[in-house]
Short mmCIF file of C-alpha atoms in Angstrom, two decimals:
data_model
loop_
_atom_site.label_atom_id
_atom_site.label_comp_id
_atom_site.label_asym_id
_atom_site.label_seq_id
_atom_site.Cartn_x
_atom_site.Cartn_y
_atom_site.Cartn_z
CA MET B 756 29.39 48.56 -13.97
CA SER B 757 30.35 50.36 -10.98
CA MET B 758 28.14 49.70 -7.97
CA PRO B 759 25.46 52.05 -6.40
CA GLU B 760 27.03 53.76 -3.28
CA ASN B 761 24.10 52.86 -1.39
CA LEU B 762 23.08 49.14 -0.84
CA VAL B 763 19.51 49.91 -0.28
CA GLU B 764 17.59 52.63 -0.75
CA ILE B 765 13.77 53.15 0.29
CA SER B 766 11.89 55.66 -1.28
CA ASN B 767 8.64 57.45 -0.46
CA MET B 768 7.66 54.08 1.02
CA SER B 769 4.23 53.16 2.99
CA PHE B 770 3.08 49.72 4.32
CA GLN B 771 -0.27 48.82 5.16
CA HIS B 772 -0.93 45.36 6.62
CA GLU B 773 -3.90 43.08 5.48
CA ASN B 774 -6.13 44.07 8.68
CA GLY B 775 -5.88 47.89 7.21
CA LYS B 776 -3.32 48.86 9.91
CA THR B 777 -0.32 51.59 8.51
CA VAL B 778 2.86 50.61 9.82
CA PHE B 779 4.80 52.79 7.41
CA GLN B 780 3.77 56.41 5.94
CA ASP B 781 6.53 58.17 3.24
CA VAL B 782 9.32 56.86 4.81
CA ASP B 783 12.98 57.41 3.18
CA ILE B 784 15.92 55.37 3.87
CA VAL B 785 19.24 54.90 2.83
CA ILE B 786 22.00 52.33 3.66
CA PRO B 787 25.31 52.93 2.64
CA ARG B 788 27.58 50.32 1.67
CA GLY B 789 30.12 48.84 3.84
CA LYS B 790 28.44 50.56 6.70
CA ILE B 791 26.91 49.45 10.30
CA THR B 792 23.34 51.16 10.07
CA ALA B 793 20.79 50.72 13.17
CA ILE B 794 17.16 51.74 12.56
CA MET B 795 15.80 52.22 15.93
CA GLY B 796 12.40 53.07 17.69
CA PRO B 797 9.88 51.92 20.20
CA SER B 798 7.97 48.51 20.48
CA GLY B 799 5.27 47.97 17.65
CA THR B 800 6.84 50.84 15.35
CA GLY B 801 7.46 47.86 12.31
CA LYS B 802 11.08 47.69 12.89
CA THR B 803 10.88 43.62 11.96
CA THR B 804 8.39 44.70 9.16
CA LEU B 805 11.07 46.87 7.61
CA LEU B 806 13.69 44.37 7.51
CA ARG B 807 10.81 42.32 5.81
CA LEU B 808 10.17 44.69 3.07
CA LYS B 809 13.85 44.50 2.11
CA GLY B 810 14.27 40.85 2.20
CA GLY B 811 11.41 41.00 -0.09
CA GLN B 812 8.71 38.81 1.71
CA LEU B 813 6.76 41.77 2.28
CA ALA B 814 5.95 44.26 -0.69
CA PRO B 815 5.05 47.87 0.05
CA THR B 816 1.92 49.50 -0.55
CA THR B 817 3.62 52.32 -2.33
CA GLY B 818 7.31 53.85 -3.11
CA LYS B 819 10.22 51.36 -3.78
CA VAL B 820 12.74 49.25 -1.75
CA VAL B 821 15.87 48.81 -4.09
CA VAL B 822 17.96 46.40 -2.85
CA ALA B 823 21.47 46.12 -4.89
CA GLY B 824 19.98 48.49 -7.91
CA GLN B 825 17.01 46.21 -8.15
CA VAL B 826 13.64 46.96 -7.31
CA ILE B 827 13.05 44.17 -4.81
CA HIS B 828 9.63 43.65 -4.52
CA GLU B 829 9.10 43.58 -8.64
CA LEU B 830 11.48 40.95 -9.06
CA SER B 831 10.58 37.53 -10.26
CA ARG B 832 10.63 34.48 -7.64
CA LYS B 833 13.71 33.52 -8.70
CA LYS B 834 15.69 36.86 -9.32
CA LEU B 835 14.38 37.07 -5.68
CA TYR B 836 15.98 33.95 -4.68
CA GLN B 837 19.14 34.94 -6.23
CA LEU B 838 19.24 38.15 -4.64
CA ARG B 839 18.31 36.77 -1.29
CA LYS B 840 21.71 34.62 -1.25
CA SER B 841 23.93 37.73 -1.09
CA MET B 842 21.80 38.59 2.10
CA GLY B 843 22.11 37.12 5.31
CA MET B 844 19.59 37.77 8.45
CA LEU B 845 19.90 36.73 11.75
CA PHE B 846 16.39 36.37 13.24
CA GLN B 847 15.79 37.68 17.11
CA GLU B 848 14.93 33.90 18.43
CA GLY B 849 17.81 32.49 15.27
CA GLY B 850 15.57 30.59 13.67
CA LEU B 851 17.67 27.39 13.90
CA PHE B 852 16.63 24.27 12.46
CA THR B 853 15.46 22.36 15.48
CA HIS B 854 15.94 18.70 13.45
CA LEU B 855 19.84 19.47 12.48
CA ASN B 856 22.37 19.66 15.48
CA VAL B 857 24.83 23.24 14.87
CA PHE B 858 26.89 21.91 12.42
CA GLU B 859 24.23 20.95 9.45
CA ASN B 860 22.50 24.01 10.42
CA VAL B 861 25.35 26.13 9.21
CA ALA B 862 26.05 23.77 6.63
CA PHE B 863 22.50 24.12 5.35
CA PRO B 864 22.92 27.35 2.76
CA LEU B 865 26.15 26.11 1.52
CA ARG B 866 24.42 22.34 0.89
CA GLU B 867 21.49 24.23 -0.70
CA HIS B 868 23.27 26.30 -2.86
CA THR B 869 26.83 25.19 -4.17
CA HIS B 870 28.12 21.80 -5.18
CA LEU B 871 30.95 22.40 -2.96
CA SER B 872 32.78 18.73 -1.62
CA GLU B 873 31.92 17.50 1.75
CA SER B 874 35.47 18.35 2.99
CA MET B 875 35.32 21.64 1.56
CA ILE B 876 31.86 22.57 3.49
CA HIS B 877 33.18 20.99 7.05
CA THR B 878 36.13 23.34 6.45
CA LEU B 879 33.94 26.39 5.57
CA VAL B 880 31.42 25.57 8.22
CA LEU B 881 34.05 25.25 11.06
CA MET B 882 35.79 28.65 10.10
CA LYS B 883 32.28 30.37 10.46
CA LEU B 884 31.75 28.69 14.05
CA GLN B 885 35.09 29.61 14.57
CA MET B 886 34.34 33.56 13.81
CA VAL B 887 31.82 33.18 15.65
CA GLY B 888 33.47 31.46 18.97
CA LEU B 889 31.49 28.30 18.56
CA ARG B 890 33.63 25.55 16.99
CA GLY B 891 33.58 23.53 20.25
CA THR B 892 29.69 23.31 19.95
CA TRP B 893 29.43 21.65 16.14
CA GLN B 894 28.10 18.63 17.43
CA LEU B 895 25.35 20.25 19.61
CA MET B 896 21.58 20.42 18.87
CA PRO B 897 19.83 23.96 19.02
CA ASN B 898 18.17 23.17 22.38
CA GLU B 899 21.09 22.48 24.09
CA LEU B 900 22.18 26.01 23.54
CA SER B 901 21.71 29.32 25.50
CA GLY B 902 20.02 32.13 23.93
CA GLY B 903 23.28 33.83 23.27
CA MET B 904 24.87 30.76 21.65
CA ALA B 905 22.30 30.24 19.35
CA ARG B 906 22.30 33.93 18.17
CA ARG B 907 25.86 33.13 17.73
CA VAL B 908 25.23 30.37 15.57
CA ALA B 909 23.04 31.67 13.68
CA LEU B 910 24.97 34.61 13.35
CA ALA B 911 27.45 31.85 11.66
CA ARG B 912 25.18 30.35 8.95
CA ALA B 913 23.75 34.23 8.04
CA ILE B 914 27.57 34.63 6.99
CA SER B 915 27.87 30.90 5.65
CA LEU B 916 27.44 32.07 2.04
CA ASP B 917 29.86 35.65 2.34
CA PRO B 918 26.48 37.97 2.02
CA GLN B 919 27.00 41.46 0.92
CA LEU B 920 24.23 42.33 3.44
CA ILE B 921 23.39 40.95 6.77
CA MET B 922 20.44 42.43 8.43
CA TYR B 923 20.08 41.70 12.59
CA ASP B 924 16.53 41.62 14.24
CA GLU B 925 16.74 43.05 17.48
CA PRO B 926 20.33 40.90 18.36
CA PHE B 927 20.78 42.07 21.69
CA THR B 928 17.12 41.80 22.91
CA GLY B 929 17.15 39.30 25.81
CA GLN B 930 20.80 38.95 26.36
CA ASP B 931 22.78 38.93 29.30
CA PRO B 932 26.06 41.61 29.72
CA ILE B 933 28.47 39.23 28.61
CA SER B 934 26.54 37.75 25.65
CA MET B 935 25.06 41.22 24.58
CA GLY B 936 28.69 42.40 24.68
CA VAL B 937 30.17 39.12 23.03
CA LEU B 938 27.38 40.08 20.02
CA VAL B 939 28.15 43.80 19.75
CA LYS B 940 31.32 42.61 19.21
CA LEU B 941 31.04 40.20 16.63
CA VAL B 942 28.87 42.60 14.99
CA ARG B 943 31.40 45.51 14.68
CA THR B 944 34.29 42.83 13.96
CA LEU B 945 32.59 40.81 11.11
CA ASN B 946 31.41 43.98 9.29
CA LYS B 947 34.83 45.57 9.27
CA SER B 948 36.80 41.68 8.56
CA LEU B 949 34.26 40.70 6.07
CA ASN B 950 33.56 44.28 4.24
CA LEU B 951 29.92 43.73 4.86
CA THR B 952 26.68 46.26 4.97
CA SER B 953 25.07 45.83 8.29
CA ILE B 954 21.38 46.88 9.08
CA ILE B 955 20.79 46.49 12.58
CA VAL B 956 17.14 46.66 14.06
CA SER B 957 17.09 47.63 17.64
CA HIS B 958 15.72 49.28 20.74
CA ASP B 959 18.71 48.89 22.72
CA VAL B 960 19.60 52.41 22.48
CA GLN B 961 23.44 51.99 24.34
CA GLU B 962 24.71 48.83 22.61
CA THR B 963 23.41 50.06 18.88
CA MET B 964 24.95 53.58 19.39
CA GLN B 965 28.21 52.25 20.23
CA ILE B 966 28.72 50.17 17.05
CA ALA B 967 26.76 51.89 14.27
CA ASP B 968 27.71 54.44 11.95
CA TYR B 969 24.49 55.98 10.85
CA VAL B 970 20.93 56.17 13.04
CA TYR B 971 17.78 56.34 11.67
CA ILE B 972 14.66 56.39 14.24
CA ILE B 973 11.32 55.77 13.30
CA VAL B 974 8.23 56.69 15.55
CA ASN B 975 4.74 56.67 14.95
CA LYS B 976 5.19 55.24 11.10
CA LYS B 977 7.52 57.88 10.14
CA VAL B 978 11.15 58.80 10.66
CA VAL B 979 11.80 61.02 13.40
CA GLY B 980 15.16 61.75 13.02
CA HIS B 981 18.73 60.61 11.39
CA GLY B 982 22.18 60.75 11.52
CA THR B 983 24.97 59.88 13.26
CA PRO B 984 24.56 58.84 16.89
CA GLU B 985 26.47 61.78 18.40
CA SER B 986 24.11 64.29 16.34
CA ILE B 987 20.85 61.90 17.36
CA PHE B 988 22.35 62.33 20.74
CA ARG B 989 22.65 65.85 20.70
CA ASP B 990 19.18 66.72 18.76
CA ALA B 991 16.57 68.90 20.71
CA SER B 992 13.36 67.32 19.08
CA LYS B 993 11.34 65.97 21.74
CA GLN B 994 10.49 62.24 20.55
CA LEU B 995 13.87 61.48 19.81
CA GLN B 996 14.75 62.46 23.48
CA GLN B 997 12.33 60.99 24.63
CA PHE B 998 13.28 57.54 23.02
CA ILE B 999 16.89 58.25 23.69
CA GLN B 1000 16.44 59.14 27.38
CA GLY B 1001 13.61 55.74 28.00
CA LEU B 1002 11.27 58.75 29.24
CA PRO B 1003 7.50 56.84 29.73
CA ASP B 1004 5.44 59.84 28.63
CA GLY B 1005 5.79 62.35 25.74
CA PRO B 1006 5.23 62.34 22.24
CA VAL B 1007 4.65 58.95 22.41
CA PRO B 1008 1.66 58.45 24.78
CA PHE B 1009 2.20 56.32 27.73
CA ASP B 1010 -1.52 55.32 27.27
CA TYR B 1011 -3.32 53.32 23.99
CA PRO B 1012 -5.77 55.58 22.82
CA ALA B 1013 -9.15 54.90 24.18
CA VAL B 1014 -12.23 56.66 24.49
CA PRO B 1015 -12.81 59.15 27.81
CA LEU B 1016 -12.74 57.38 30.86
CA VAL B 1017 -15.98 58.47 32.00
CA GLU B 1018 -17.87 56.89 29.08
CA ASP B 1019 -15.97 53.50 29.79
CA PHE B 1020 -17.41 53.06 32.99
CA LEU B 1021 -20.69 54.42 32.42
CA ARG B 1022 -21.13 51.55 29.73
CA GLY B 1023 -20.33 49.08 32.47
CA MET P 56 -29.74 44.07 9.02
CA ILE P 57 -26.66 45.70 6.83
CA ASP P 58 -24.43 44.57 9.05
CA ARG P 59 -25.66 41.00 9.50
CA PHE P 60 -24.91 40.98 5.58
CA SER P 61 -21.73 42.15 5.65
CA MET P 62 -20.75 39.63 8.16
CA VAL P 63 -22.16 37.01 6.10
CA GLY P 64 -20.28 38.75 2.79
CA HIS P 65 -17.07 38.92 5.16
CA TRP P 66 -17.11 34.77 5.83
CA GLY P 67 -17.75 34.13 2.48
CA ILE P 68 -14.85 36.23 0.83
CA ASP P 69 -12.76 34.54 3.64
CA ASN P 70 -13.69 31.12 3.07
CA LEU P 71 -13.25 32.00 -0.81
CA ARG P 72 -9.36 33.41 0.24
CA CYS P 73 -8.94 30.20 2.08
CA PHE P 74 -9.79 27.86 -0.64
CA GLY P 75 -7.86 30.00 -3.19
CA LYS P 76 -4.44 30.06 -1.18
CA ALA P 77 -5.18 26.19 -0.42
CA GLY P 78 -5.73 25.84 -4.47
CA ILE P 79 -2.47 27.79 -5.11
CA LEU P 80 -0.31 26.14 -2.56
CA PHE P 81 -1.45 22.28 -4.15
CA TYR P 82 -0.47 23.65 -7.43
CA ARG P 83 2.54 24.66 -6.11
CA VAL P 84 3.44 21.23 -4.44
CA LEU P 85 2.06 19.58 -7.70
CA PHE P 86 3.86 21.24 -10.16
CA TYR P 87 6.96 23.18 -9.31
CA ALA P 88 8.50 19.47 -7.84
CA PRO P 89 12.25 19.53 -6.26
CA ASN P 90 14.52 17.84 -8.28
CA PHE P 91 15.07 14.10 -7.81
CA ARG P 92 18.69 14.25 -6.19
CA LYS P 93 17.89 16.67 -3.19
CA GLY P 94 14.05 15.63 -3.19
CA PHE P 95 14.12 11.88 -2.73
CA PRO P 96 15.63 11.69 0.71
CA LEU P 97 13.53 14.32 1.91
CA VAL P 98 10.50 12.37 0.96
CA ALA P 99 12.00 8.94 2.50
CA GLN P 100 12.28 10.47 5.62
CA GLN P 101 8.84 11.80 5.43
CA VAL P 102 7.76 8.21 4.45
CA TYR P 103 9.48 6.87 7.44
CA SER P 104 7.99 9.48 9.40
CA GLU P 105 4.58 9.54 8.30
CA GLY P 106 4.36 5.77 7.15
CA VAL P 107 6.31 3.85 9.42
CA LEU P 108 5.53 5.54 12.22
CA SER P 109 2.16 5.25 11.92
CA LEU P 110 2.61 1.40 11.44
CA LEU P 111 1.53 0.80 15.22
CA ILE P 112 -1.70 2.33 15.49
CA ILE P 113 -2.72 1.01 11.62
CA ILE P 114 -1.70 -2.54 12.70
CA VAL P 115 -3.13 -2.77 16.25
CA SER P 116 -6.56 -0.82 15.18
CA SER P 117 -7.06 -3.18 12.10
CA LEU P 118 -6.30 -6.17 14.11
CA PHE P 119 -9.01 -5.01 16.49
CA ILE P 120 -11.25 -3.76 14.03
CA GLY P 121 -11.44 -7.20 12.17
CA MET P 122 -11.59 -8.78 15.12
CA VAL P 123 -14.65 -7.31 16.66
CA LEU P 124 -16.28 -7.38 12.90
CA ALA P 125 -15.59 -11.60 13.35
CA LEU P 126 -17.03 -11.95 16.17
CA GLN P 127 -20.15 -9.27 15.11
CA GLY P 128 -20.26 -10.83 11.81
CA TYR P 129 -20.45 -14.69 12.77
CA HIS P 130 -23.33 -14.61 15.36
CA THR P 131 -25.36 -12.53 12.59
CA LEU P 132 -24.75 -15.13 10.08
CA ALA P 133 -25.16 -17.78 12.14
CA LYS P 134 -28.79 -17.08 12.66
CA PHE P 135 -29.55 -17.36 9.10
CA GLY P 136 -27.01 -20.90 9.20
CA ALA P 137 -24.57 -18.60 6.57
CA SER P 138 -21.72 -18.66 8.90
CA GLN P 139 -19.40 -20.03 6.45
CA GLU P 140 -19.84 -16.29 4.55
CA LEU P 141 -17.59 -14.92 7.26
CA GLY P 142 -14.82 -14.49 5.19
CA PRO P 143 -16.59 -12.53 2.58
CA LEU P 144 -18.35 -10.32 4.74
CA VAL P 145 -15.14 -9.07 6.57
CA ALA P 146 -13.33 -9.03 3.24
CA LEU P 147 -15.54 -6.62 1.77
CA SER P 148 -16.10 -4.84 4.65
CA VAL P 149 -12.61 -4.39 5.15
CA VAL P 150 -11.55 -4.10 1.30
CA ARG P 151 -13.84 -1.46 0.13
CA GLU P 152 -14.79 0.56 3.27
CA LEU P 153 -13.43 0.30 6.60
CA GLY P 154 -9.84 -0.47 5.51
CA PRO P 155 -9.11 3.09 3.04
CA VAL P 156 -11.90 5.15 5.90
CA VAL P 157 -10.49 4.63 9.11
CA ALA P 158 -6.78 3.99 7.81
CA ALA P 159 -7.24 7.69 6.21
CA ILE P 160 -8.84 8.84 9.75
CA LEU P 161 -6.10 7.34 11.80
CA PHE P 162 -3.53 8.62 9.61
CA ALA P 163 -5.14 12.24 9.76
CA GLY P 164 -4.74 12.02 13.82
CA ARG P 165 -1.43 10.42 14.06
CA ALA P 166 0.40 11.82 11.25
CA GLY P 167 -1.94 14.96 9.73
CA SER P 168 -1.50 16.43 13.08
CA ALA P 169 2.00 15.94 13.45
CA VAL P 170 2.61 17.62 10.21
CA THR P 171 0.70 20.72 10.43
CA ALA P 172 2.27 21.44 14.14
CA GLU P 173 5.40 20.34 12.88
CA ILE P 174 5.26 22.90 9.91
CA GLY P 175 2.92 25.62 12.43
CA LEU P 176 6.16 25.88 14.97
CA MET P 177 8.87 26.23 12.23
CA LYS P 178 6.73 29.24 11.22
CA ALA P 179 6.45 30.35 15.02
CA THR P 180 10.22 29.83 15.73
CA GLU P 181 11.05 31.55 12.53
CA GLN P 182 12.62 28.87 10.62
CA ILE P 183 10.49 29.08 8.10
CA SER P 184 10.98 32.81 7.44
CA SER P 185 15.15 31.88 7.67
CA MET P 186 14.85 29.28 4.88
CA GLU P 187 13.28 31.78 3.00
CA MET P 188 16.02 34.29 3.40
CA MET P 189 18.44 32.06 2.65
CA ALA P 190 17.18 31.25 -0.58
CA VAL P 191 15.39 27.80 -0.12
CA ASP P 192 12.05 27.92 -0.85
CA PRO P 193 9.96 26.37 1.84
CA LEU P 194 7.27 25.10 -0.65
CA HIS P 195 9.74 22.66 -1.69
CA ARG P 196 12.01 21.82 1.10
CA VAL P 197 9.29 21.57 3.86
CA ILE P 198 5.92 21.45 2.56
CA SER P 199 6.62 19.51 -0.70
CA PRO P 200 8.14 16.56 0.89
CA ARG P 201 5.59 16.33 3.14
CA PHE P 202 3.04 16.07 0.81
CA TRP P 203 4.26 13.05 -1.25
CA GLY P 204 5.48 11.45 2.07
CA GLY P 205 1.55 11.09 2.54
CA PHE P 206 0.90 10.47 -0.63
CA ILE P 207 2.59 7.07 -0.98
CA SER P 208 2.07 6.50 2.77
CA MET P 209 -1.54 6.62 2.35
CA PRO P 210 -2.39 3.37 0.19
CA LEU P 211 0.75 1.67 1.95
CA LEU P 212 -0.93 1.84 4.72
CA THR P 213 -4.13 0.73 3.57
CA ILE P 214 -3.23 -2.37 2.03
CA ILE P 215 -1.36 -3.01 5.56
CA PHE P 216 -4.79 -2.51 7.38
CA ASN P 217 -6.74 -4.55 5.00
CA ALA P 218 -4.33 -7.57 5.38
CA THR P 219 -4.08 -7.41 9.13
CA ALA P 220 -7.83 -6.76 9.63
CA ILE P 221 -8.54 -10.15 7.27
CA TYR P 222 -5.79 -11.89 9.75
CA GLY P 223 -7.68 -10.68 12.35
CA ALA P 224 -11.11 -12.06 11.65
CA TYR P 225 -9.37 -15.30 10.35
CA LEU P 226 -8.02 -15.61 14.06
CA VAL P 227 -11.43 -15.28 15.95
CA GLY P 228 -13.44 -16.85 13.38
CA VAL P 229 -11.36 -19.78 12.33
CA LYS P 230 -9.34 -20.28 15.08
CA TRP P 231 -11.58 -19.46 18.52
CA LEU P 232 -15.14 -19.97 16.71
CA GLY P 233 -14.32 -22.62 14.84
CA VAL P 234 -15.48 -22.19 11.17
CA ASP P 235 -13.51 -24.10 8.43
CA ALA P 236 -10.31 -22.74 7.48
CA GLY P 237 -10.74 -23.68 3.82
CA ILE P 238 -14.60 -22.57 3.48
CA PHE P 239 -13.14 -18.72 4.94
CA TRP P 240 -10.79 -18.26 2.49
CA SER P 241 -12.30 -20.07 -0.76
CA ASN P 242 -15.12 -18.01 -0.01
CA MET P 243 -13.31 -14.84 0.74
CA GLN P 244 -11.19 -15.69 -3.21
CA SER P 245 -14.52 -16.33 -4.98
CA SER P 246 -16.59 -13.25 -3.65
CA VAL P 247 -14.27 -10.61 -3.59
CA GLU P 248 -13.29 -9.30 -6.83
CA PHE P 249 -9.68 -7.36 -7.53
CA HIS P 250 -10.26 -4.70 -10.04
CA ALA P 251 -13.86 -3.66 -8.13
CA ASP P 252 -13.53 -4.11 -4.91
CA VAL P 253 -9.39 -4.22 -4.31
CA VAL P 254 -8.34 -1.70 -6.55
CA ASN P 255 -11.17 0.49 -5.84
CA GLY P 256 -10.41 0.35 -2.10
CA ILE P 257 -6.78 1.73 -3.14
CA LEU P 258 -8.42 4.20 -5.60
CA LYS P 259 -9.97 5.94 -2.28
CA SER P 260 -6.99 5.47 -0.30
CA ILE P 261 -4.93 7.34 -2.78
CA VAL P 262 -7.87 10.04 -3.00
CA PHE P 263 -7.89 9.87 1.12
CA GLY P 264 -4.03 10.69 1.23
CA ILE P 265 -4.30 13.61 -1.07
CA ALA P 266 -7.03 15.09 0.84
CA VAL P 267 -5.34 14.41 4.41
CA THR P 268 -1.75 15.65 3.55
CA TRP P 269 -3.20 18.15 1.24
CA ILE P 270 -5.45 19.97 4.63
CA ALA P 271 -1.97 18.90 7.04
CA VAL P 272 0.10 21.14 5.12
CA PHE P 273 -2.15 23.86 4.31
CA GLN P 274 -3.38 24.13 7.90
CA GLY P 275 0.48 24.18 8.92
CA TYR P 276 1.64 26.34 6.66
CA PHE P 277 -1.04 29.35 7.49
CA ALA P 278 -1.40 28.53 10.77
CA VAL P 279 -1.40 32.02 13.04
CA PRO P 280 2.24 31.56 14.59
CA THR P 281 1.19 31.43 18.25
CA SER P 282 0.59 28.58 20.64
CA ALA P 283 -3.40 29.22 20.58
CA GLY P 284 -2.54 29.21 16.67
CA ILE P 285 -0.93 26.13 16.11
CA ALA P 286 -2.95 24.19 18.42
CA SER P 287 -6.81 25.01 16.92
CA ALA P 288 -4.63 24.44 13.32
CA THR P 289 -3.48 21.02 14.46
CA THR P 290 -7.35 20.72 15.60
CA ARG P 291 -8.78 21.71 12.70
CA CYS P 292 -6.20 19.42 10.25
CA VAL P 293 -7.98 16.66 12.30
CA VAL P 294 -11.40 17.67 11.84
CA TYR P 295 -11.44 18.48 8.28
CA ALA P 296 -9.47 15.86 7.25
CA SER P 297 -11.81 13.43 8.70
CA LEU P 298 -14.94 15.08 7.48
CA ALA P 299 -13.32 14.93 4.28
CA VAL P 300 -12.71 11.97 4.32
CA LEU P 301 -16.05 10.66 5.17
CA GLY P 302 -17.58 13.02 2.59
CA LEU P 303 -15.01 12.02 -0.11
CA ASP P 304 -15.90 8.43 0.20
CA PHE P 305 -19.37 8.72 -0.37
CA VAL P 306 -19.00 10.72 -3.67
CA LEU P 307 -16.04 7.79 -4.40
CA THR P 308 -18.57 4.79 -3.33
CA ALA P 309 -21.06 6.45 -5.22
CA MET P 310 -18.99 6.89 -8.24
CA MET P 311 -17.84 3.49 -8.24
CA ILE P 312 -21.22 1.81 -7.88
CA GLY P 313 -21.88 2.94 -10.99
CA GLU P 314 -24.91 5.29 -9.81
CA TRP P 315 -22.84 8.28 -11.40
#
């Protein structure tokens, strides 16, 4: 059976939280195999929610999320966990286990899902740590690492089972320029050398546009634009330009919706 | 008026939903046990952190409780010339009631709160989510070992509590107040029945162990992943677990005495 060209296909998807707040409305996104796709948008547009939908941690209210040819929210628990073995996810804060050292953190998926010998696990873990440049930290505990290093260790852990898809949740947020540069380089090199499919959810325009092959921009529950980074920069849409140029007011308003100011004053 | 009804309705639905979630969690912990090879070291680790690390508070509290009980009991019994009954008084109150109940409440404060806070923090720092994304079920890896660790530790801690409290009473009653050691022990032996008193006390502690650890893991797993959320989940764990222990104690005592 030939592999579908797109690893992830989201069609006509809407999602509403339990509290009734709608996050997405009729969203269509395709993630092609072997490419780096960026999903960008202002804070609070539900970018992390989108990753959780792709990972099957949340189910859409309507529409479909297909990953590797399978509708992820219709899978049984067993099949979902099977599929997740082929995915890696890098969380915003890394999500390293605080009671395990760096080595054990990276070895965790290998110990859980394989029956490899201890010496094999040792070699694999050191190889993965070498890939992210942190082999020397194998004995350290997560609280001894800087934020950028913790993310790199988490990245080593995410690739330890050689996944076909890796999802990055705001990988560049809160990083100093050097760590940011290291992470940008890593995302690019790993995608190429391991033949991964990468999804980056971010609002760091410059860094993400540098490495993405294709970009989706989500504003106000909908995809407002998509294309290659060059075409996004050229797009005349006001919503897109506001986001890319970082304008404080525009189609995405500066003010949070509220009753008229006079009414609020009179109430006091 | 309608608003008030709807508020009561919302409150009722929220609470029922909460019970439902707790029930499903309990069912999955009980019936989807992890395999022995991977699960055993995790449970053993939890027996250490929930049980062994609670030993200090259990031993110190039980020693003082036994000593106070002997002191109070001796003076009251002496008024009726029945100070030789000190042994049975202490042993029966500790083995039947104080042992299981106080040990469970201390356990809720020491180990239950730690379990809730740990699971809540794992959730807040995305450790639980990352585990799920690595295709490792946190119910197997995190929740289940903590539940079984508490389930095993609670009766053992109660036995240690009972023994230490009786020893404390012996120190005060026999060594300090001068009750005859032979009378102290032989009256205790003739009054305490193994099945009706000792076994029933341990049965209580097993039920309390289930209740306390169930509440602790539930509060942690469904905590709002913020600092305020974890703080209130930890408080709720101790309050609910203590109330549950006291309520269950009444029910169990009524059942064991044979009124039900």
